[in-house]
Coordinates of C-alpha atoms (C1' of nucleotides) in Angstrom, one line a residue:
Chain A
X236 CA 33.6 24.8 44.0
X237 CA 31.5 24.2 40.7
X238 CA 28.7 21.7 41.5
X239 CA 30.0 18.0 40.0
X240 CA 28.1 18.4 36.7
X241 CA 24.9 16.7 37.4
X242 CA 24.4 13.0 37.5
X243 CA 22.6 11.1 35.0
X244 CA 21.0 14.9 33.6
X245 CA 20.5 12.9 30.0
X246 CA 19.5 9.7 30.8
X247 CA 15.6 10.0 30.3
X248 CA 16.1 12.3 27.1
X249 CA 18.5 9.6 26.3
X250 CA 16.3 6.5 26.6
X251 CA 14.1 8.5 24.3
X252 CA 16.5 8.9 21.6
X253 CA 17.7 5.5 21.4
X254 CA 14.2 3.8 20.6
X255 CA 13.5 6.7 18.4
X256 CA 16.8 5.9 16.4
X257 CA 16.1 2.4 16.6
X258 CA 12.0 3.5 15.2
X259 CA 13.2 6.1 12.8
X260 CA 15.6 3.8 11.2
X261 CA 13.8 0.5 10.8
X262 CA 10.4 2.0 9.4
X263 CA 10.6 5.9 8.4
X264 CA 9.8 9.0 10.2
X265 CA 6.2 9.4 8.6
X266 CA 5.5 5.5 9.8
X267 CA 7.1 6.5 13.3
X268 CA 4.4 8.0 15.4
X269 CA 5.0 9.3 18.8
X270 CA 2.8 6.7 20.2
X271 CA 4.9 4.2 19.4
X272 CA 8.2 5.6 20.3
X273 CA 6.3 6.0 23.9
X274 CA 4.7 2.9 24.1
X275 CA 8.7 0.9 22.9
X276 CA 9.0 2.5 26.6
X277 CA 6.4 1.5 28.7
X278 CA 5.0 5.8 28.9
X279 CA 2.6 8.0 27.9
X280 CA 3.0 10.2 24.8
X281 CA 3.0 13.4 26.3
X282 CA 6.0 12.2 28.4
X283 CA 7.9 12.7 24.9
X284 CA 7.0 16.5 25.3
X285 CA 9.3 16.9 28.9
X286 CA 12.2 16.4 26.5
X287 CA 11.5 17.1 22.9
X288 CA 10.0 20.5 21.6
X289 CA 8.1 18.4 18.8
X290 CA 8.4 15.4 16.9
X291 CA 10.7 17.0 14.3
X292 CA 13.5 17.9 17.2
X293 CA 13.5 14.2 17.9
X294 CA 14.5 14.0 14.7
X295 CA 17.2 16.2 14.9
X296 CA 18.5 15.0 18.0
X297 CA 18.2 11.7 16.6
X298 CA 20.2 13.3 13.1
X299 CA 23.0 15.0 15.6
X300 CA 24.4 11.9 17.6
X301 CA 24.1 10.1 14.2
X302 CA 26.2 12.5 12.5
X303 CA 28.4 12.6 14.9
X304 CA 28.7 8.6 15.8
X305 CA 28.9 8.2 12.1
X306 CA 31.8 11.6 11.8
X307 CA 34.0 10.0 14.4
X308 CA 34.4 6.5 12.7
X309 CA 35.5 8.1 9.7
X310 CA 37.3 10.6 11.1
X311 CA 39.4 7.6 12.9
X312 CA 39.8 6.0 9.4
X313 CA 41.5 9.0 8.1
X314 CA 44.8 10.0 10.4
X315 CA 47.5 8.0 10.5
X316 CA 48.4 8.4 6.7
X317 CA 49.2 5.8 4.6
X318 CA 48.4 6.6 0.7
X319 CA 44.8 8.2 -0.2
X320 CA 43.0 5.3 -1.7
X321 CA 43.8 3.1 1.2
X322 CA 42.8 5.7 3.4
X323 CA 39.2 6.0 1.2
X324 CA 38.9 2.5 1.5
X325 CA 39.2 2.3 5.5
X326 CA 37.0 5.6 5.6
X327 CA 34.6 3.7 3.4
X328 CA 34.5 0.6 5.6
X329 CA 33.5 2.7 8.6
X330 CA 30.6 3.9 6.8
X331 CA 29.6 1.3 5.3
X332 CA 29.7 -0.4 9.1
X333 CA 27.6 2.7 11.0
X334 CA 24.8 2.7 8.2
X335 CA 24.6 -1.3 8.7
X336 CA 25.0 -1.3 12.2
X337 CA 22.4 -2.1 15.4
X338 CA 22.7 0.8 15.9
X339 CA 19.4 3.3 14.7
X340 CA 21.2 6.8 14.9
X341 CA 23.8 6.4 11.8
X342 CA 21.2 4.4 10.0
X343 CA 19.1 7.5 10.2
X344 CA 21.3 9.8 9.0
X345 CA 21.0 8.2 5.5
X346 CA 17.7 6.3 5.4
X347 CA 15.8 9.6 6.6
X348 CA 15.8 12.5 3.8
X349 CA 16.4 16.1 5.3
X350 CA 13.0 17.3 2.6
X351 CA 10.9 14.3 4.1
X352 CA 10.7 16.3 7.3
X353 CA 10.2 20.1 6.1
X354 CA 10.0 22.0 10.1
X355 CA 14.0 20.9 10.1
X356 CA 14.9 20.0 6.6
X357 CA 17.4 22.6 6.4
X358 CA 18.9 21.7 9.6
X359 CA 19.4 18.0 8.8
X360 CA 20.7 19.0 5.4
X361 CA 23.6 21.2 6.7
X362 CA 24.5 18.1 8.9
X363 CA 24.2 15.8 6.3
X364 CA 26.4 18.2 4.7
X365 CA 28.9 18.6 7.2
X366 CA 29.3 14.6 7.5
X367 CA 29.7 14.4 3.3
X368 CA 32.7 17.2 3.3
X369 CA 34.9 14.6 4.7
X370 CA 34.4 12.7 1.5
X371 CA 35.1 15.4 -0.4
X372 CA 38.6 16.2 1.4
X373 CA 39.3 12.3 1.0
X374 CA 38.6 12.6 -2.6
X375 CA 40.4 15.9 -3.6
X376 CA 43.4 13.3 -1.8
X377 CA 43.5 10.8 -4.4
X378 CA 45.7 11.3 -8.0
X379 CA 43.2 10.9 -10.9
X380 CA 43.0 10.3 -14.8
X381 CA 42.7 13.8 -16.4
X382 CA 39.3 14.8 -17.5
X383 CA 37.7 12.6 -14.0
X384 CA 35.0 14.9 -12.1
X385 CA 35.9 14.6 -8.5
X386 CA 32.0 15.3 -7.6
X387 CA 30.8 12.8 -9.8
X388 CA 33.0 10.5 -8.4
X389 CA 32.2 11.4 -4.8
X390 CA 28.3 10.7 -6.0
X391 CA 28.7 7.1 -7.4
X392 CA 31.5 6.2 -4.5
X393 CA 28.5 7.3 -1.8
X394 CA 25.6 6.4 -3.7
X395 CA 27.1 2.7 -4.3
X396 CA 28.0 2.8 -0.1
X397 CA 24.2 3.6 0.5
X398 CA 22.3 2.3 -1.2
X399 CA 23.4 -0.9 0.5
X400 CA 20.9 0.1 3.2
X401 CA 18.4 -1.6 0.4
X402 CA 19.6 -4.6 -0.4
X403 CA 22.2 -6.0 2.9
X404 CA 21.1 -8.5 4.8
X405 CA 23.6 -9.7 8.1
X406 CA 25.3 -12.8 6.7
X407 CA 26.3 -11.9 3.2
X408 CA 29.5 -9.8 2.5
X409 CA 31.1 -8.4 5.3
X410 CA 31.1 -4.6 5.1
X411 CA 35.2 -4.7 5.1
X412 CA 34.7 -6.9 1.9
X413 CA 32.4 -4.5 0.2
X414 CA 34.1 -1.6 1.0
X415 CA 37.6 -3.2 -0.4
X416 CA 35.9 -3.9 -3.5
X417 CA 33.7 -1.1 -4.2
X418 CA 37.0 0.9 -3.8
X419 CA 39.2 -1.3 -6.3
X420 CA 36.7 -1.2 -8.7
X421 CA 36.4 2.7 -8.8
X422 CA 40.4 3.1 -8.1
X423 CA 41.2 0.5 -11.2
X424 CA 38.2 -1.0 -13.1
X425 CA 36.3 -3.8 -13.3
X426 CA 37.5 -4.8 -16.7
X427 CA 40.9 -7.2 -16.8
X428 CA 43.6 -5.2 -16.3
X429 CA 45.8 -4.0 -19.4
X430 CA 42.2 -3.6 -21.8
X431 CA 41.3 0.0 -22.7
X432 CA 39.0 0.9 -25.3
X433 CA 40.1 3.0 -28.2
Chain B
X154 CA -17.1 -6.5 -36.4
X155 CA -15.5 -6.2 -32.9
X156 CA -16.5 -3.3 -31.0
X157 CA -14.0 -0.7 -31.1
X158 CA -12.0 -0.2 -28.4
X159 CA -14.1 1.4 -25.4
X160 CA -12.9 5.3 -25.9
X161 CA -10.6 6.2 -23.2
X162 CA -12.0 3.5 -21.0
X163 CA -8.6 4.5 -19.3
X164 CA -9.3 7.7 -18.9
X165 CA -10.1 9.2 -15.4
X166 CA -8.3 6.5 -14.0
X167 CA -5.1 7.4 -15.9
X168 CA -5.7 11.2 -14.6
X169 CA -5.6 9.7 -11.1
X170 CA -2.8 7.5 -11.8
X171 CA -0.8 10.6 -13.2
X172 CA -1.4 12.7 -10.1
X173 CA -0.5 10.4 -7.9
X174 CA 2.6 9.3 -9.1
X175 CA 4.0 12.8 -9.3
X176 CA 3.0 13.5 -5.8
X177 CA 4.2 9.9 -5.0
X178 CA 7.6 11.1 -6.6
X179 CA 7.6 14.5 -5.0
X180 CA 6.6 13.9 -1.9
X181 CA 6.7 10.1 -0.8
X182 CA 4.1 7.7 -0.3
X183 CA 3.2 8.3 3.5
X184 CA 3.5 12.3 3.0
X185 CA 1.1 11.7 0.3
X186 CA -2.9 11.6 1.3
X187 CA -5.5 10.2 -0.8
X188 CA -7.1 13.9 -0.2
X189 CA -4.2 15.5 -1.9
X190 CA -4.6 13.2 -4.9
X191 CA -8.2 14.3 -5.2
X192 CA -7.5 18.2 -4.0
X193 CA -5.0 18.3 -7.2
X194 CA -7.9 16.7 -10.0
X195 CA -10.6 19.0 -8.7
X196 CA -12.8 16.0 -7.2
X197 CA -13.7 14.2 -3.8
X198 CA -11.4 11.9 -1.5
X199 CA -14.3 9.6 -2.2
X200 CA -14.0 9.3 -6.1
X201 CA -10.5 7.7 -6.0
X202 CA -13.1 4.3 -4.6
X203 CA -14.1 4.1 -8.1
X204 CA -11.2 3.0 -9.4
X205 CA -8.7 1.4 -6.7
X206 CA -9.6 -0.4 -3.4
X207 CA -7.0 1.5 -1.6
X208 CA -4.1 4.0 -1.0
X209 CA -2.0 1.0 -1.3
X210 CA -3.4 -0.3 -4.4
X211 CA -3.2 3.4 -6.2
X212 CA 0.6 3.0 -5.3
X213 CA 1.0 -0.7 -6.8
X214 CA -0.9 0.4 -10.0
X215 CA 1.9 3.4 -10.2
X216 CA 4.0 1.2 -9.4
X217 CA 3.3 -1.2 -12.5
X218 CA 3.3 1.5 -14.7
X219 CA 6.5 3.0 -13.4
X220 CA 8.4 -0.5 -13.9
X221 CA 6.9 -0.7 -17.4
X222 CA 8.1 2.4 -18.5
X223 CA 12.0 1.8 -17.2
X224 CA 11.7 -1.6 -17.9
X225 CA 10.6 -0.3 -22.1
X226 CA 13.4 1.8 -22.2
X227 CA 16.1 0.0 -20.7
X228 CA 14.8 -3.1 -23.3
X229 CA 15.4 -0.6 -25.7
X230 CA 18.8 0.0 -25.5
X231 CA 19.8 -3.5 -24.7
X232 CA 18.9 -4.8 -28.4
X233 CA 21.1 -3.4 -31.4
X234 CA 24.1 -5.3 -30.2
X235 CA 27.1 -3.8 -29.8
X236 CA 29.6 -4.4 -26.7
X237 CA 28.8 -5.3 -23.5
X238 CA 30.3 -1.9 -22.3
X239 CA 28.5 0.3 -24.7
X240 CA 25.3 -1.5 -24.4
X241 CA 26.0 -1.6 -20.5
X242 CA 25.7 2.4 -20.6
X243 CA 22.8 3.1 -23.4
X244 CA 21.1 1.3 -20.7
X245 CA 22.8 3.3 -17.2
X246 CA 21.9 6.3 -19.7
X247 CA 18.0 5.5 -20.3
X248 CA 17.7 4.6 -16.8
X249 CA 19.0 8.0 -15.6
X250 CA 16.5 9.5 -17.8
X251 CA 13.6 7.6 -16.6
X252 CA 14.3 7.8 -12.8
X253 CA 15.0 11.8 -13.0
X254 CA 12.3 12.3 -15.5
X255 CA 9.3 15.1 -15.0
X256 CA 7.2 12.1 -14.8
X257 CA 7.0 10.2 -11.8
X258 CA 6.0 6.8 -12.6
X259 CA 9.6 5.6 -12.5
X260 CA 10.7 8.3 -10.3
X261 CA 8.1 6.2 -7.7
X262 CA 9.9 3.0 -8.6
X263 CA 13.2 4.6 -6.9
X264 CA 12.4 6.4 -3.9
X265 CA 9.6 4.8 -2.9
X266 CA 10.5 1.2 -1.2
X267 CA 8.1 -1.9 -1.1
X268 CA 8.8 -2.1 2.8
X269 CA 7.2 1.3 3.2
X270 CA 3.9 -0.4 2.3
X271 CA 3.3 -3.6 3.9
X272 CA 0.0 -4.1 2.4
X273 CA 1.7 -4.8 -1.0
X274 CA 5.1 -5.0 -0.3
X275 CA 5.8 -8.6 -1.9
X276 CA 4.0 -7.7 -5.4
X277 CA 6.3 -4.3 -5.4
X278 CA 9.8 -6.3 -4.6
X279 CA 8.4 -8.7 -7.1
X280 CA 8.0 -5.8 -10.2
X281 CA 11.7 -4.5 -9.1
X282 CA 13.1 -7.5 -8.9
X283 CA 12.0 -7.9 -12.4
X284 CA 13.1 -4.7 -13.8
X285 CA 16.5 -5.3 -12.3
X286 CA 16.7 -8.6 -13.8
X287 CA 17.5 -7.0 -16.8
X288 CA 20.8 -5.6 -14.7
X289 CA 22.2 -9.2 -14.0
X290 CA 21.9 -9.7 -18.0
X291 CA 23.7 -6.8 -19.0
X292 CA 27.0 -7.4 -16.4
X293 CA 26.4 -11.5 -17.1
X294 CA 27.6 -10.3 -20.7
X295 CA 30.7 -8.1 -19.3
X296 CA 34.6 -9.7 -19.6
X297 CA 35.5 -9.2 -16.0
X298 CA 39.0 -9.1 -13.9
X299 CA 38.9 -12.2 -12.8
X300 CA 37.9 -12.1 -8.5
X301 CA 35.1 -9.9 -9.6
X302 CA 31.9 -9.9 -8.1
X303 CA 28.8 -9.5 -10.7
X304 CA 26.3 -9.3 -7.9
X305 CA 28.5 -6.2 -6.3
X306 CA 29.3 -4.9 -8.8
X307 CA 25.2 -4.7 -10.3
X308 CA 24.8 -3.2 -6.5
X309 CA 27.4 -0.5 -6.9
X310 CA 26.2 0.2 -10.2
X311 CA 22.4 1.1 -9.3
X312 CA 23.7 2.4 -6.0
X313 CA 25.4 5.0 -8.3
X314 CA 22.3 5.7 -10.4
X315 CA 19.6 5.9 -7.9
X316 CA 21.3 8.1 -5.7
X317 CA 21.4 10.3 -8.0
X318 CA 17.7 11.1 -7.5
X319 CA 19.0 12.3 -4.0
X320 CA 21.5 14.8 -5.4
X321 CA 20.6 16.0 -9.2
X322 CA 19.1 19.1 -9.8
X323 CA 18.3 19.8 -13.4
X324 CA 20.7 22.0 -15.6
X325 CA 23.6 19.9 -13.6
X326 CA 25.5 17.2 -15.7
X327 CA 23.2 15.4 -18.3
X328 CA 21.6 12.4 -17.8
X329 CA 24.2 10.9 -20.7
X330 CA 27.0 12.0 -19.3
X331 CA 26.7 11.1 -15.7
X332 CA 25.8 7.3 -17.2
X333 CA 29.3 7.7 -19.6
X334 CA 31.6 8.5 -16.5
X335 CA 29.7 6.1 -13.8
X336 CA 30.4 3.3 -16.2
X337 CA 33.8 4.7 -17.3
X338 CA 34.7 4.6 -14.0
X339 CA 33.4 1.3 -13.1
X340 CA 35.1 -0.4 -16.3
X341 CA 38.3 0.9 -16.1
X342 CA 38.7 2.8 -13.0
X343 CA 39.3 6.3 -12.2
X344 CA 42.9 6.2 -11.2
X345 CA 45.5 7.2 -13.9
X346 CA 45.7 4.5 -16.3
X347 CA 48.2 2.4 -16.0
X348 CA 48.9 2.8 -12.5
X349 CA 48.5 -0.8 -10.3
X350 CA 49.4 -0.8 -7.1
X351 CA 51.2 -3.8 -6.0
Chain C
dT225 C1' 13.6 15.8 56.2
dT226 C1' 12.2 19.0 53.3
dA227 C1' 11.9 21.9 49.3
dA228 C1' 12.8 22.3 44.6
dT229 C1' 13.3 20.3 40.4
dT230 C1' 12.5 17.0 37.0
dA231 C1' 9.7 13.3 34.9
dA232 C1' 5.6 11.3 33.7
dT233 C1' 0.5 11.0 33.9
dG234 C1' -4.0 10.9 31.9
dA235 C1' -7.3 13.0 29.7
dA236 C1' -8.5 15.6 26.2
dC237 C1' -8.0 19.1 22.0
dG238 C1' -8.5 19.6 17.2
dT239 C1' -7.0 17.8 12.9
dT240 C1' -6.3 14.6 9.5
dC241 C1' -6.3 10.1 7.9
dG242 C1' -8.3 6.0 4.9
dT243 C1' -12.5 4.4 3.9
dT244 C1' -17.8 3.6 3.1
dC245 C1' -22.1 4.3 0.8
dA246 C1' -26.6 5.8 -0.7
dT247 C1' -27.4 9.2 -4.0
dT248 C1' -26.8 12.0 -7.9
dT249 C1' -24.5 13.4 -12.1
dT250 C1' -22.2 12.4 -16.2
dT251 C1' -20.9 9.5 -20.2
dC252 C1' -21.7 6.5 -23.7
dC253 C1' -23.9 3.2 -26.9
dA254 C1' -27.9 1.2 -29.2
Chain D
dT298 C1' -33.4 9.8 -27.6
dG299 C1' -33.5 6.7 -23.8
dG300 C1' -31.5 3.7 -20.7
dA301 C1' -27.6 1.4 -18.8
dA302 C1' -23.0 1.9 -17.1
dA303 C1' -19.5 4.6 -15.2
dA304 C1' -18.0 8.4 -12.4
dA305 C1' -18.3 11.4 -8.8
dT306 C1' -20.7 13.5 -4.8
dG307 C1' -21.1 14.7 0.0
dA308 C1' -21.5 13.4 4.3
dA309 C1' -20.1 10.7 7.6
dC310 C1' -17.4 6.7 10.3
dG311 C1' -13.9 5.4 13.5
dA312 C1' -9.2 5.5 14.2
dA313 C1' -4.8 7.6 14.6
dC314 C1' -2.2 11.6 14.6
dG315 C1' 0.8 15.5 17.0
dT316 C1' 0.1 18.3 20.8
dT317 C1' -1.4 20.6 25.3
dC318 C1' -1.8 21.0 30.2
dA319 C1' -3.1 20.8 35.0
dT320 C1' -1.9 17.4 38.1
dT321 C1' 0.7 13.8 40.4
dA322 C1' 4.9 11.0 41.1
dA323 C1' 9.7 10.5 41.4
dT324 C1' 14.2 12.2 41.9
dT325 C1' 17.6 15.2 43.6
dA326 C1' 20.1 18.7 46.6
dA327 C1' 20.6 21.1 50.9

DNA sequence: TTAATTAATGAACGTTCGTTCATTTTTCCA
DNA sequence: TGGAAAAATGAACGAACGTTCATTAATTAA
């Protein structure tokens, strides 16, 4: 018989990532020293180094689970089809709700630039990468006005989603309410209905 | 007679100022040391003393700069009235130019945030709160749908545009013509026109 | 219970950081 | 041209950084 697959084998490495998410994501990588990740848990700093190759895997670690915390909530949002922008809108609520959350690790994924941390950069960028395609696919979904670049679109539709790291604060608009409207005013305008230009 | 004008009183600590904010831009404010400032002017960690009182205050004096410059050419394009729309995106235009500019003292402004330096973090929220002031004036003026939310809608609008610093690569869409589909899209939506849904 | 494995220690390493300061060099004006 | 003011030097400071490693402690499997 196989042995059981070992008990707890990732809780240690896993206490480690979580204050590291939590660190990474409230103040930066380069104002995240290992110190203080160890110290958030009662160790010493080399205990860091029974886990983690270096300070940059941390990171990646840290990048991984984020991407993938972050790929499953929108991959939730997009089966069980009802029309494209409705889909968008739920895909954009679950974003919108990971990059706000508690929780460090998807708040990482965007607040933490892939060139800010050069040893991986190219690793966090193809994850980065691998997370954005979904928006692409949920994009190429929707019918558009002729002449409407669906990368441009995918741009201002992720840059309005995260930039809200900067400016939310837990009490104003709910993240469903954002997303709902962020959506409606790319699907149909701000402007009253009926007015075009010439 | 008044003296003249001191000749270039400004003018080693504008060489400083320079440097910095393009390594500022490029690089970020904690990746940044006060000995690559000096390595890249040819001089001694020591000389930057002569002019600021610290790391931190190099940054705020950028910083100042950087807001003056966006804040100049944004003011430009908001007098010569013509409608709210057009006005709306001479100004998304100018502030595309600025932030992606070869210089970095608005590039600063953008990707470097006042909670990454503690030391001076009120007096840099203070000088972007001021520059985007002049954001809540240009969407006051717009004729909305009515249920719109201005202060959203200013969010999702400089969502749009700053991200773009995390995306644009020169030789990609122009500056004017990211700022002419952003607000295209934002006014009257990129679905087909004419299309509601219920 | 014991042996093997895993986790953490604690001290130190070399480096880099922001910063200080007495001294020297450069610049500028009268 | 001389003297004051501005600018930069160069050496050093204490502190913090990421990292290493022989050693000890704790956990796990047989």
């Amino acid at each position: 018989m196989q042995p059981a697959r070992k008990t707890q084998e990732t809780a240690p490495r896993q206490r480690f990532l979580d204050v590291a998410a939590d660190l990474f994501a409230r103040n930066g990588y380069h104002a995240t020293s290992l110190r203080d990740i160890a110290r958030a848990l009662g160790v010493t700093p080399g205990a860091v180094y029974a886990h983690f190759a270096s300070k940059a895997r941390v990171l990646l670690a840290v990048y991984e689970t984020g991407v993938g915390q972050i790929g499953d909530a929108v991959d939730g949002a997009m089966q069980g089809s009802t029309d494209p922008w409705s889909t968008l809108e739920r895909a954009c609520h679950r974003h919108l709700e990971a990059i706000l959350s508690d929780s460090g690790y998807a708040r990482v994924v965007i607040r933490v630039l892939p060139e800010d941390v050069p040893e991986v950069a190219g690793q966090l960028a193809r994850l980065r990468a691998g997370y954005e395609a979904r928006f692409r696919t949920l994009i190429d979904a929707l019918d558009l006005a002729p002449g409407t670049s669906r990368t441009l679109l995918r741009f201002t539709l992720l840059g309005a989603l995260n930039w809200s790291q900067v400016w939310y604060r837990p009490g104003l608009t709910a993240p469903a309410d954002i997303a709902r409207e962020v959506v409606r005013n790319l699907r149909n305008g701000a402007a009253p209905h009926g007015e075009e230009h010439e």
